[in-house]
PDB file of N, CA and C in Angstrom:
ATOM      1  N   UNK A   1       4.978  19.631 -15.000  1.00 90.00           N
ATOM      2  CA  UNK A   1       4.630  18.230 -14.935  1.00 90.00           C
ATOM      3  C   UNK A   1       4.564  17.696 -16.366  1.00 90.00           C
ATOM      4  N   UNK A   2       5.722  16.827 -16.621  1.00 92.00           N
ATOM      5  CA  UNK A   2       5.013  15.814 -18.232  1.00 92.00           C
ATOM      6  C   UNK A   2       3.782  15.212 -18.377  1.00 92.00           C
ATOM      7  N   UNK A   3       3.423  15.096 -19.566  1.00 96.00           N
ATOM      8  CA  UNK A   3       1.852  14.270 -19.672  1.00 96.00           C
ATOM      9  C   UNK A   3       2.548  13.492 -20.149  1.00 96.00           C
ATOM     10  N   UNK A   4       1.984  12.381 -20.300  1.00 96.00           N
ATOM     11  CA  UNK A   4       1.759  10.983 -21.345  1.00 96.00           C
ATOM     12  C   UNK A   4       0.864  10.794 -21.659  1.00 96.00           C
ATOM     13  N   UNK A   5       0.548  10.129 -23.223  1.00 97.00           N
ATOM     14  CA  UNK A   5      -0.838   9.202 -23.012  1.00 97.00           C
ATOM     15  C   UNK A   5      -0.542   7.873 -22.602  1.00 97.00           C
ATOM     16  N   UNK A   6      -1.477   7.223 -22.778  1.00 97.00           N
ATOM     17  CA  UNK A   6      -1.170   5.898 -22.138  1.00 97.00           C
ATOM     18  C   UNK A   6      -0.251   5.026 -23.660  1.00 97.00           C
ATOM     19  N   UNK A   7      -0.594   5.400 -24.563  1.00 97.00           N
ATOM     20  CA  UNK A   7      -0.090   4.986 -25.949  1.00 97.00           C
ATOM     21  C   UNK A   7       1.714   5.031 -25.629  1.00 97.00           C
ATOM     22  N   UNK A   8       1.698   6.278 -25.084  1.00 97.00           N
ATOM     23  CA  UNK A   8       3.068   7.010 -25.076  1.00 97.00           C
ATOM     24  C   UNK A   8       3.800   6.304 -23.960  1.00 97.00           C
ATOM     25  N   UNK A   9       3.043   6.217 -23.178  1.00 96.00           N
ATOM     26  CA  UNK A   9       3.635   5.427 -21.321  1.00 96.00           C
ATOM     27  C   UNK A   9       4.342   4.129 -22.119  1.00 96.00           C
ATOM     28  N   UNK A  10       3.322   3.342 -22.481  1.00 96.00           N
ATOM     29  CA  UNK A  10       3.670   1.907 -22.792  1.00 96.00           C
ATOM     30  C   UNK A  10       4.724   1.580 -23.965  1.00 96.00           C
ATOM     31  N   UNK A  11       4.813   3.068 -24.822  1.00 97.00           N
ATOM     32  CA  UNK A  11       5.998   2.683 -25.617  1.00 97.00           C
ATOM     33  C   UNK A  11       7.516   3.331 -24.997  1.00 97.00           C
ATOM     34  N   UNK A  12       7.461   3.897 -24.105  1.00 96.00           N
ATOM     35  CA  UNK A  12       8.332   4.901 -23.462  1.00 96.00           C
ATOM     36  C   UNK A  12       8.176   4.880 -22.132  1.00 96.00           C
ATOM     37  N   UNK A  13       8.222   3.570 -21.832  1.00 96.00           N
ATOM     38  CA  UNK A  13       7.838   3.429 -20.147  1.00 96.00           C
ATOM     39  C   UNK A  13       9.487   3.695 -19.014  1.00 96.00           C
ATOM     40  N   UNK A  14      10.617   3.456 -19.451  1.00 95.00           N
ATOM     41  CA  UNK A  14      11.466   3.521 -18.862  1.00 95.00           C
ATOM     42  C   UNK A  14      11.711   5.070 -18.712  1.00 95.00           C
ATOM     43  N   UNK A  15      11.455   5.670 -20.159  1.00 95.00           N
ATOM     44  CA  UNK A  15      12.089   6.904 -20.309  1.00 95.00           C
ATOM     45  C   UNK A  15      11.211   7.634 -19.209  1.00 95.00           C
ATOM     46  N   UNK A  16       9.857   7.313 -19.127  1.00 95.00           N
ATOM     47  CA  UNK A  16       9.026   8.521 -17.865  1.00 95.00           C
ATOM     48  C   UNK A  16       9.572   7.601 -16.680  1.00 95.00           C
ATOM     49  N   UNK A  17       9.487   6.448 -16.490  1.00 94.00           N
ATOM     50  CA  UNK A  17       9.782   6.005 -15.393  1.00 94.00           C
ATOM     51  C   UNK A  17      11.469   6.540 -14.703  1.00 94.00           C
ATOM     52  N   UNK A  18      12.011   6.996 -15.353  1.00 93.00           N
ATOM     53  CA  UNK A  18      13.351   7.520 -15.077  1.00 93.00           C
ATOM     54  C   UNK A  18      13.125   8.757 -14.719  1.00 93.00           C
ATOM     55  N   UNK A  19      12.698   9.537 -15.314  1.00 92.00           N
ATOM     56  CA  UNK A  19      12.144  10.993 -15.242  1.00 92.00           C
ATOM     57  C   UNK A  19      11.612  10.934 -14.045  1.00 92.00           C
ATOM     58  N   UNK A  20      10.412   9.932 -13.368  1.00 90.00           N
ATOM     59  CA  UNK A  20      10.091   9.973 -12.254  1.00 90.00           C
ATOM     60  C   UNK A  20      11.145   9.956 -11.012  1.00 90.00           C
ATOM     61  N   UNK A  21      11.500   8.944 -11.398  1.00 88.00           N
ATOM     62  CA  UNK A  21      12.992   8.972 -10.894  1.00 88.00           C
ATOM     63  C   UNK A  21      13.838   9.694  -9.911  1.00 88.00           C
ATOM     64  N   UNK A  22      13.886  10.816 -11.271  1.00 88.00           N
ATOM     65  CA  UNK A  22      14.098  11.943 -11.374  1.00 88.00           C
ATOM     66  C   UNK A  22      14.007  13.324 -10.375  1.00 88.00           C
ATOM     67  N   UNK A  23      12.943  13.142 -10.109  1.00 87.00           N
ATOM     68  CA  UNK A  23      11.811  13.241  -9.005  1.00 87.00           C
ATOM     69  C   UNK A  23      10.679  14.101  -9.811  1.00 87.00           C
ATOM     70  N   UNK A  24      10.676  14.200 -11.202  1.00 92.00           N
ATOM     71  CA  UNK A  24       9.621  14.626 -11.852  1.00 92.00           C
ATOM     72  C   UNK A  24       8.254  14.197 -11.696  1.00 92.00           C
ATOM     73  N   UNK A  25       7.153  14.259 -11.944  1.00 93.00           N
ATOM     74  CA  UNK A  25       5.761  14.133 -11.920  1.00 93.00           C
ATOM     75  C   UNK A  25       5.337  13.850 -13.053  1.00 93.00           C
ATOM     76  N   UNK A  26       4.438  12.657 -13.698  1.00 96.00           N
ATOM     77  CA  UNK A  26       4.005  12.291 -14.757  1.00 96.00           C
ATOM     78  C   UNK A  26       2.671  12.633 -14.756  1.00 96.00           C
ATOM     79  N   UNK A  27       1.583  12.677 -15.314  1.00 96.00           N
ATOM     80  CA  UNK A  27       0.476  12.595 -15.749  1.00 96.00           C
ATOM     81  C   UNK A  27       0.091  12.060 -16.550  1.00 96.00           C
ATOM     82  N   UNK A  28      -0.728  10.880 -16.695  1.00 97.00           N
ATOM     83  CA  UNK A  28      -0.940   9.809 -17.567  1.00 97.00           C
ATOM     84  C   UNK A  28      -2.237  10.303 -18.168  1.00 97.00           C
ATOM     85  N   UNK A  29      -2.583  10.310 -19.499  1.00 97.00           N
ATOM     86  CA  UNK A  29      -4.115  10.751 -20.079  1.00 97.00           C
ATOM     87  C   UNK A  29      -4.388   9.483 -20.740  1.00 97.00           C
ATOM     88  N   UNK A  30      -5.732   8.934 -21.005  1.00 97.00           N
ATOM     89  CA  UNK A  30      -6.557   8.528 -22.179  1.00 97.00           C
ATOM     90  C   UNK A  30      -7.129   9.452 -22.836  1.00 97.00           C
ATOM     91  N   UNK A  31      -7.051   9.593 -24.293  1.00 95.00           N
ATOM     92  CA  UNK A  31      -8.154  10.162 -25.095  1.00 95.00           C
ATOM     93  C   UNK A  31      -7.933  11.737 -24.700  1.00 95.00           C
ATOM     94  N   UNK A  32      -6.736  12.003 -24.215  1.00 94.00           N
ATOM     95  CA  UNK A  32      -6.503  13.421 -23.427  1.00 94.00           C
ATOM     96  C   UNK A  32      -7.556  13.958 -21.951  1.00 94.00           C
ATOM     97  N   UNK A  33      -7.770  12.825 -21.394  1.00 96.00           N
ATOM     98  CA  UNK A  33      -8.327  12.981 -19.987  1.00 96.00           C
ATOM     99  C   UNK A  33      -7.562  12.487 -19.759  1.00 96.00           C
ATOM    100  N   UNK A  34      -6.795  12.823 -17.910  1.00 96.00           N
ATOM    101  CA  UNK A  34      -5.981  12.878 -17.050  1.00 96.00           C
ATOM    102  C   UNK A  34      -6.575  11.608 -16.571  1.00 96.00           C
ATOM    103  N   UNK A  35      -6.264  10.232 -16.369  1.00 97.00           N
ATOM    104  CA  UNK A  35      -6.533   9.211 -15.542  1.00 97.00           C
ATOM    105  C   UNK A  35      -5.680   8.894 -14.199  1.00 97.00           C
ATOM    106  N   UNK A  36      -4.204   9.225 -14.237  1.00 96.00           N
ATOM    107  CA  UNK A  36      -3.388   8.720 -13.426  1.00 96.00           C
ATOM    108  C   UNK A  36      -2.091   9.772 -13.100  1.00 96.00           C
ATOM    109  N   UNK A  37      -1.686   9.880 -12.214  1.00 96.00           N
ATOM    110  CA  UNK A  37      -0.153  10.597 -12.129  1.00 96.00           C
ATOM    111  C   UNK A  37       0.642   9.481 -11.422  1.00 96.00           C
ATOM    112  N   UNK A  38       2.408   9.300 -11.858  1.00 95.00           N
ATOM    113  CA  UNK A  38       3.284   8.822 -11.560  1.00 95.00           C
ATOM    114  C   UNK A  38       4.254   9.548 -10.488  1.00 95.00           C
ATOM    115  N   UNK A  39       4.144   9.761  -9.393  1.00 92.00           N
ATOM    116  CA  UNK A  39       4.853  10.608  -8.795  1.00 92.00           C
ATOM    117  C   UNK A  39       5.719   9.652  -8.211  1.00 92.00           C
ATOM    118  N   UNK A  40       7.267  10.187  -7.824  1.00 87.00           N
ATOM    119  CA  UNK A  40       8.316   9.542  -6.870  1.00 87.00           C
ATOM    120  C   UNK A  40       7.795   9.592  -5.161  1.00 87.00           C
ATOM    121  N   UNK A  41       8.271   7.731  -4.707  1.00 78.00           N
ATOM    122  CA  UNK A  41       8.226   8.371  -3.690  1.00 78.00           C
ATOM    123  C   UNK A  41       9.040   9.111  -2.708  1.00 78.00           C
ATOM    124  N   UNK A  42       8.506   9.813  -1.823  1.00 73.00           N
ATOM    125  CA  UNK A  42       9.354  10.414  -0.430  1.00 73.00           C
ATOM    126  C   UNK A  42      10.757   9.441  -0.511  1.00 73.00           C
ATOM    127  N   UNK A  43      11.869  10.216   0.054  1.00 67.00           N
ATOM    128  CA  UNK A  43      13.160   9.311  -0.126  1.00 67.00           C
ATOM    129  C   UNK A  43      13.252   8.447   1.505  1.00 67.00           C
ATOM    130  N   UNK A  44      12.522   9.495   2.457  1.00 67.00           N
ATOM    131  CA  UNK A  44      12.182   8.642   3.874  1.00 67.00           C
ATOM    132  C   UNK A  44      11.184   7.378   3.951  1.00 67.00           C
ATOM    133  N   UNK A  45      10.246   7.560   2.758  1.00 66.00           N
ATOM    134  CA  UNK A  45       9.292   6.656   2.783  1.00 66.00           C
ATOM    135  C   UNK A  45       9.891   4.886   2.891  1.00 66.00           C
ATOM    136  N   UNK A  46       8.804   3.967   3.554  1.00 71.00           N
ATOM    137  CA  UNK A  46       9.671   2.971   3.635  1.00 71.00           C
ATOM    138  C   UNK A  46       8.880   2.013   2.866  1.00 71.00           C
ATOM    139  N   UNK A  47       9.094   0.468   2.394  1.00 78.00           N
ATOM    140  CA  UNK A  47       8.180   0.010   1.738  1.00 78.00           C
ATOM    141  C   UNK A  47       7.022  -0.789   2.913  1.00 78.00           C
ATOM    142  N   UNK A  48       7.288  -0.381   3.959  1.00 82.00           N
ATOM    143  CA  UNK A  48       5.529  -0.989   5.154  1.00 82.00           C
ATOM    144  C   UNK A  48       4.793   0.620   4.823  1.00 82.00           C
ATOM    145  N   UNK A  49       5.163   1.585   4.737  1.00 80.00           N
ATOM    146  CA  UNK A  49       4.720   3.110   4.674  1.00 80.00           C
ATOM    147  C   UNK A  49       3.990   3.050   3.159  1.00 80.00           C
ATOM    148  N   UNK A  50       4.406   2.440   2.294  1.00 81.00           N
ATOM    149  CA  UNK A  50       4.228   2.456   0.397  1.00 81.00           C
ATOM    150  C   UNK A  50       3.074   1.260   0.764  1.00 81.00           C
ATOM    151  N   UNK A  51       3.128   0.338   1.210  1.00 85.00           N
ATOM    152  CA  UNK A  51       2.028  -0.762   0.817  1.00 85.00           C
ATOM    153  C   UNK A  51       1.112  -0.268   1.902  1.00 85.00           C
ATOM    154  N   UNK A  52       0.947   0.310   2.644  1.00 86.00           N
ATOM    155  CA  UNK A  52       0.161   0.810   3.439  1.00 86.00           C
ATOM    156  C   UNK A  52      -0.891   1.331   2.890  1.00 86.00           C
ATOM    157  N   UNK A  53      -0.190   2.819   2.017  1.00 84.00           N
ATOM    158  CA  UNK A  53      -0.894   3.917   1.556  1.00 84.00           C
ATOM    159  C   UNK A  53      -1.480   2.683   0.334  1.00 84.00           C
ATOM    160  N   UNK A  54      -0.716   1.566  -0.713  1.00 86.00           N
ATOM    161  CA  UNK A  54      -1.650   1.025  -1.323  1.00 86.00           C
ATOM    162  C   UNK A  54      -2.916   0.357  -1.287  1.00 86.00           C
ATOM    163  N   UNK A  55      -2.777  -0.297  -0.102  1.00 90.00           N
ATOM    164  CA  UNK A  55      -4.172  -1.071   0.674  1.00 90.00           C
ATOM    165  C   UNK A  55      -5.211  -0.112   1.405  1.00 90.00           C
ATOM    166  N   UNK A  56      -4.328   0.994   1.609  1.00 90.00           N
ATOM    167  CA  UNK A  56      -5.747   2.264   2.105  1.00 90.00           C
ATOM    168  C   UNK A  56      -6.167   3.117   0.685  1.00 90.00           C
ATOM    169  N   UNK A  57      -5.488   2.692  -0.677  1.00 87.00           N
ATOM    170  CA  UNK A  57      -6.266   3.163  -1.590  1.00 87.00           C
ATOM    171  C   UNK A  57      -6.972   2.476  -2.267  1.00 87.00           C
ATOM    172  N   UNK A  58      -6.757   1.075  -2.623  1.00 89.00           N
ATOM    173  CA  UNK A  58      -7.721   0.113  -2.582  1.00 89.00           C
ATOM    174  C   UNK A  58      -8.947  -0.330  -1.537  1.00 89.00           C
ATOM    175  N   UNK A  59      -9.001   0.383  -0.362  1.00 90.00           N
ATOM    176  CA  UNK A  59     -10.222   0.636   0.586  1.00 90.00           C
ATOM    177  C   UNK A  59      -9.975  -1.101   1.377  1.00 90.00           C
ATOM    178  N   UNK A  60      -8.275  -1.387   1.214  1.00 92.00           N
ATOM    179  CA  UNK A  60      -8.748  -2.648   2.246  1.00 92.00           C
ATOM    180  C   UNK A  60      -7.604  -2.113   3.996  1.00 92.00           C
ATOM    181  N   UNK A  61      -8.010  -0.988   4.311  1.00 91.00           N
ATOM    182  CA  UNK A  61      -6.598  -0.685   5.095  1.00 91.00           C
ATOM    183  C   UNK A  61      -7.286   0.825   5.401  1.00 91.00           C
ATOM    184  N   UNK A  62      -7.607   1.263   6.553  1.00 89.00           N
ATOM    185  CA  UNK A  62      -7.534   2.326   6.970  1.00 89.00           C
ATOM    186  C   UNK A  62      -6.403   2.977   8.103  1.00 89.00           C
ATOM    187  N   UNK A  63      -5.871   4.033   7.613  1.00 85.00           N
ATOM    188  CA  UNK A  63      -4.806   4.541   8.116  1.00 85.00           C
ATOM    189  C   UNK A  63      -5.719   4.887   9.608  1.00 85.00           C
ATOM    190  N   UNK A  64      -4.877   4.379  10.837  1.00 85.00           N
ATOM    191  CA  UNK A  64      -4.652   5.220  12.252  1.00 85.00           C
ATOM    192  C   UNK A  64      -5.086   6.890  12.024  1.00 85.00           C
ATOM    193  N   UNK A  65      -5.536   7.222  13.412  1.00 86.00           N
ATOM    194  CA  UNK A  65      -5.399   8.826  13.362  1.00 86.00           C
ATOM    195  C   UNK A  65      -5.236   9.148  14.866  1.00 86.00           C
ATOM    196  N   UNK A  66      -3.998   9.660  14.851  1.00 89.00           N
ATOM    197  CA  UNK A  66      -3.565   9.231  16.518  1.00 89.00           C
ATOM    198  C   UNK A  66      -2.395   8.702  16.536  1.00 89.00           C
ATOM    199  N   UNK A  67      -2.548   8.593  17.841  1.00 89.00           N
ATOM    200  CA  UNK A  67      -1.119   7.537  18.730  1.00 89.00           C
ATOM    201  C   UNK A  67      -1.986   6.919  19.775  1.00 89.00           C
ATOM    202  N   UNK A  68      -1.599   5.032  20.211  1.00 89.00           N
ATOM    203  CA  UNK A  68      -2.431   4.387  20.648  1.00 89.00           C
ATOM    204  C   UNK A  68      -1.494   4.829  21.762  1.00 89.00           C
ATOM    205  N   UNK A  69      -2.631   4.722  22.937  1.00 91.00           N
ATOM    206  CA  UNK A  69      -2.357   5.839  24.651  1.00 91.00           C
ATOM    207  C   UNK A  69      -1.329   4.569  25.175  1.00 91.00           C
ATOM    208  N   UNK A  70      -0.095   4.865  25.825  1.00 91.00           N
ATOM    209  CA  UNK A  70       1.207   4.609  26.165  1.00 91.00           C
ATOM    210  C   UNK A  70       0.234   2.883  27.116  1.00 91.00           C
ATOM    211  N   UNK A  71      -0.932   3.205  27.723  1.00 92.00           N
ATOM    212  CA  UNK A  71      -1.373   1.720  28.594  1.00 92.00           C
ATOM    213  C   UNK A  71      -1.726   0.684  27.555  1.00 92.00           C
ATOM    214  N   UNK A  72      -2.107   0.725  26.272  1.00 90.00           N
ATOM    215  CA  UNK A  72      -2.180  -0.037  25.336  1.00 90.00           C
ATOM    216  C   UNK A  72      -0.504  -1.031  24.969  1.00 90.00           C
ATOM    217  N   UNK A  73       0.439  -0.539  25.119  1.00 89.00           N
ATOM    218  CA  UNK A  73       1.936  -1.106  25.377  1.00 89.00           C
ATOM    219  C   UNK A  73       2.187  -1.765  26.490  1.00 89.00           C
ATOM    220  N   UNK A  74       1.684  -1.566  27.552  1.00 92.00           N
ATOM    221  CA  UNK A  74       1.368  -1.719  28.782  1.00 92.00           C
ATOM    222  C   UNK A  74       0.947  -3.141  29.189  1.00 92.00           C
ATOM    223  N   UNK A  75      -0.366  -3.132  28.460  1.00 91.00           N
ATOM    224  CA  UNK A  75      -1.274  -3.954  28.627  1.00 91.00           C
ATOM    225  C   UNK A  75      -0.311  -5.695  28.680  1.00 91.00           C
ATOM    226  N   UNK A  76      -1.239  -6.576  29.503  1.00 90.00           N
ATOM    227  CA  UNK A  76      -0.356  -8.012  29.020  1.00 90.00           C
ATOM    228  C   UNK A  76      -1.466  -8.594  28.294  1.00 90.00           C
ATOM    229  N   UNK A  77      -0.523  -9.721  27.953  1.00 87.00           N
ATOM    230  CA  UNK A  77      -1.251 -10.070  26.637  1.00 87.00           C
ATOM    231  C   UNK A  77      -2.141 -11.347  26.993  1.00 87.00           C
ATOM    232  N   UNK A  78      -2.846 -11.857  26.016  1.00 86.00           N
ATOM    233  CA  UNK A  78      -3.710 -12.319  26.476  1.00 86.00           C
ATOM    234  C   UNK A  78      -3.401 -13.968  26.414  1.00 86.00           C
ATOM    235  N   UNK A  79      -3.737 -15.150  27.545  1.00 88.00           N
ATOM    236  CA  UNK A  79      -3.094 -16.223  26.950  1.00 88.00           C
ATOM    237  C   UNK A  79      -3.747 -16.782  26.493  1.00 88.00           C
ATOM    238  N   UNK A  80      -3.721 -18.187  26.338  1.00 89.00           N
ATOM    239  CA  UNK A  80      -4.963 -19.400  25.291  1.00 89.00           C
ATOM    240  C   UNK A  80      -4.326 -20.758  26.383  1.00 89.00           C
ATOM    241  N   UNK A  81      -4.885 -21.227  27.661  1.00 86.00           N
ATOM    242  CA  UNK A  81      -3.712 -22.068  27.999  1.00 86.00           C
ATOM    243  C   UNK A  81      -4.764 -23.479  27.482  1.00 86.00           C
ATOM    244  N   UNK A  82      -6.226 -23.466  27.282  1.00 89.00           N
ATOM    245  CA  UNK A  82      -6.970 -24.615  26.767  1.00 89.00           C
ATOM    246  C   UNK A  82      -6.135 -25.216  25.258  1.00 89.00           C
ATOM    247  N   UNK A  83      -5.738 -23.933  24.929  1.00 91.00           N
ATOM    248  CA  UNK A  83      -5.305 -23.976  23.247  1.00 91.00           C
ATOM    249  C   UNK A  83      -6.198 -23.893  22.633  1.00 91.00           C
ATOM    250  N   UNK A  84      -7.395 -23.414  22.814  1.00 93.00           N
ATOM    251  CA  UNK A  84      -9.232 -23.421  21.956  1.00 93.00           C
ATOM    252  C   UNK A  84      -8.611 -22.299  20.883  1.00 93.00           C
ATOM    253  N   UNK A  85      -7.708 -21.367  21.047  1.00 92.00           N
ATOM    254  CA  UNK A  85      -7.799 -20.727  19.847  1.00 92.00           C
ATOM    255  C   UNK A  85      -7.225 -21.666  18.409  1.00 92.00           C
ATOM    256  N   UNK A  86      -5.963 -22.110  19.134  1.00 92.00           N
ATOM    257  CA  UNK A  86      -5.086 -23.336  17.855  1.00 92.00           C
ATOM    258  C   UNK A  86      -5.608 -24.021  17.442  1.00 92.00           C
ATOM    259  N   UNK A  87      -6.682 -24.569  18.314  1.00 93.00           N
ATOM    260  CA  UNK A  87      -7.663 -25.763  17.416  1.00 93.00           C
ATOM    261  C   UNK A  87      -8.824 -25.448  17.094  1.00 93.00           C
ATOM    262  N   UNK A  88      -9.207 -23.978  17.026  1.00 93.00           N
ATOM    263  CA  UNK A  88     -10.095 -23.131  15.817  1.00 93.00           C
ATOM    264  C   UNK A  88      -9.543 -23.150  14.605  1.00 93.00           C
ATOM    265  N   UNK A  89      -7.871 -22.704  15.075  1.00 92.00           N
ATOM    266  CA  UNK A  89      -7.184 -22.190  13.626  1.00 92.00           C
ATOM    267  C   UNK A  89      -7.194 -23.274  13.124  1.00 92.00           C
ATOM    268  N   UNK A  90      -6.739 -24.716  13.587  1.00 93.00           N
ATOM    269  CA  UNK A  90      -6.592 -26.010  12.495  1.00 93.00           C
ATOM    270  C   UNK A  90      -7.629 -26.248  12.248  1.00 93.00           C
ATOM    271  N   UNK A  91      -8.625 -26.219  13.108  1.00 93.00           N
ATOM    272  CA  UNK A  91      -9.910 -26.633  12.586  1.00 93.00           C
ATOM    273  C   UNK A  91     -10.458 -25.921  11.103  1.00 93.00           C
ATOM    274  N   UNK A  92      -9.946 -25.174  11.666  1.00 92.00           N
ATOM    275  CA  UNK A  92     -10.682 -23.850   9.979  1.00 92.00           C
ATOM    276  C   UNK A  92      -9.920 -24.157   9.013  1.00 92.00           C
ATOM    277  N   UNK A  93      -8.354 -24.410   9.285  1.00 91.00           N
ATOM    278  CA  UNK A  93      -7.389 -24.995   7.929  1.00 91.00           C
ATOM    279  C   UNK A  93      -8.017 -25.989   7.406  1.00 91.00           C
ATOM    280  N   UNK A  94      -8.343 -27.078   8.166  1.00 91.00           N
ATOM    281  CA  UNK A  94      -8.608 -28.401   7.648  1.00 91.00           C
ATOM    282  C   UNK A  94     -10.006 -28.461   7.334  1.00 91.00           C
ATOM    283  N   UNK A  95     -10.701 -27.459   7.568  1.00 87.00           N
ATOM    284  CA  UNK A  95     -12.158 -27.431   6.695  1.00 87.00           C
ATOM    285  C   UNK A  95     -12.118 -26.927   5.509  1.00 87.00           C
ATOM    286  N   UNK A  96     -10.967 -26.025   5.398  1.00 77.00           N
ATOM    287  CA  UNK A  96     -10.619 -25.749   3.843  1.00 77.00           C
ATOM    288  C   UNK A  96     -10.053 -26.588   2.497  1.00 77.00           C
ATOM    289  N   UNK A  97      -9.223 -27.332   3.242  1.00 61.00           N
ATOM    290  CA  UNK A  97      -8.883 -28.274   2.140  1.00 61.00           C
ATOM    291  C   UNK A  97      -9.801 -29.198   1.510  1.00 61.00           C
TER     292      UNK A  97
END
């Protein structure tokens, strides 16, 4: 695995970023502590699969564990025939502006 420091990343950012590329593994240090690694992703990975894993590492997104049971597909959906939900949603738009 290459290290960088962060000094080194920012003057030589293409050159590791290629290397990653590559399919090499970076390791980013401050001050020679390990803060970060640059790894490639999976070549199957897709970008709904990549922003996924980002919003479940920022703690706004928890990944499934499972498969939702085949009657959940099943199910019909639900209607609105008053329209009370649409004129929540405008209502809430137009309290924002």
């Amino acid at each position: 695995m290459e290290k960088a420091s962060v000094s080194e990343l920012k003057a030589s950012a293409s050159e590791y970023l290629a290397r990653v590329k590559a399919g090499e593994e970076v390791l980013v240090t401050d001050r020679g502590r390990p803060i970060a690694k640059i790894i490639p992703l999976r070549r199957n990975e897709s970008d709904a699969e990549v922003k996924m894993a980002q919003l479940e590492v920022a703690g706004l997104a928890r990944m499934g564990k499972g498969r939702l049971p085949e009657e959940f597909w099943l199910a019909e959906s639900p209607t609105d025939k008053e329209g009370a939900v649409l004129a929540a949603l405008i209502s809430e738009r137009e309290d924002d502006r």
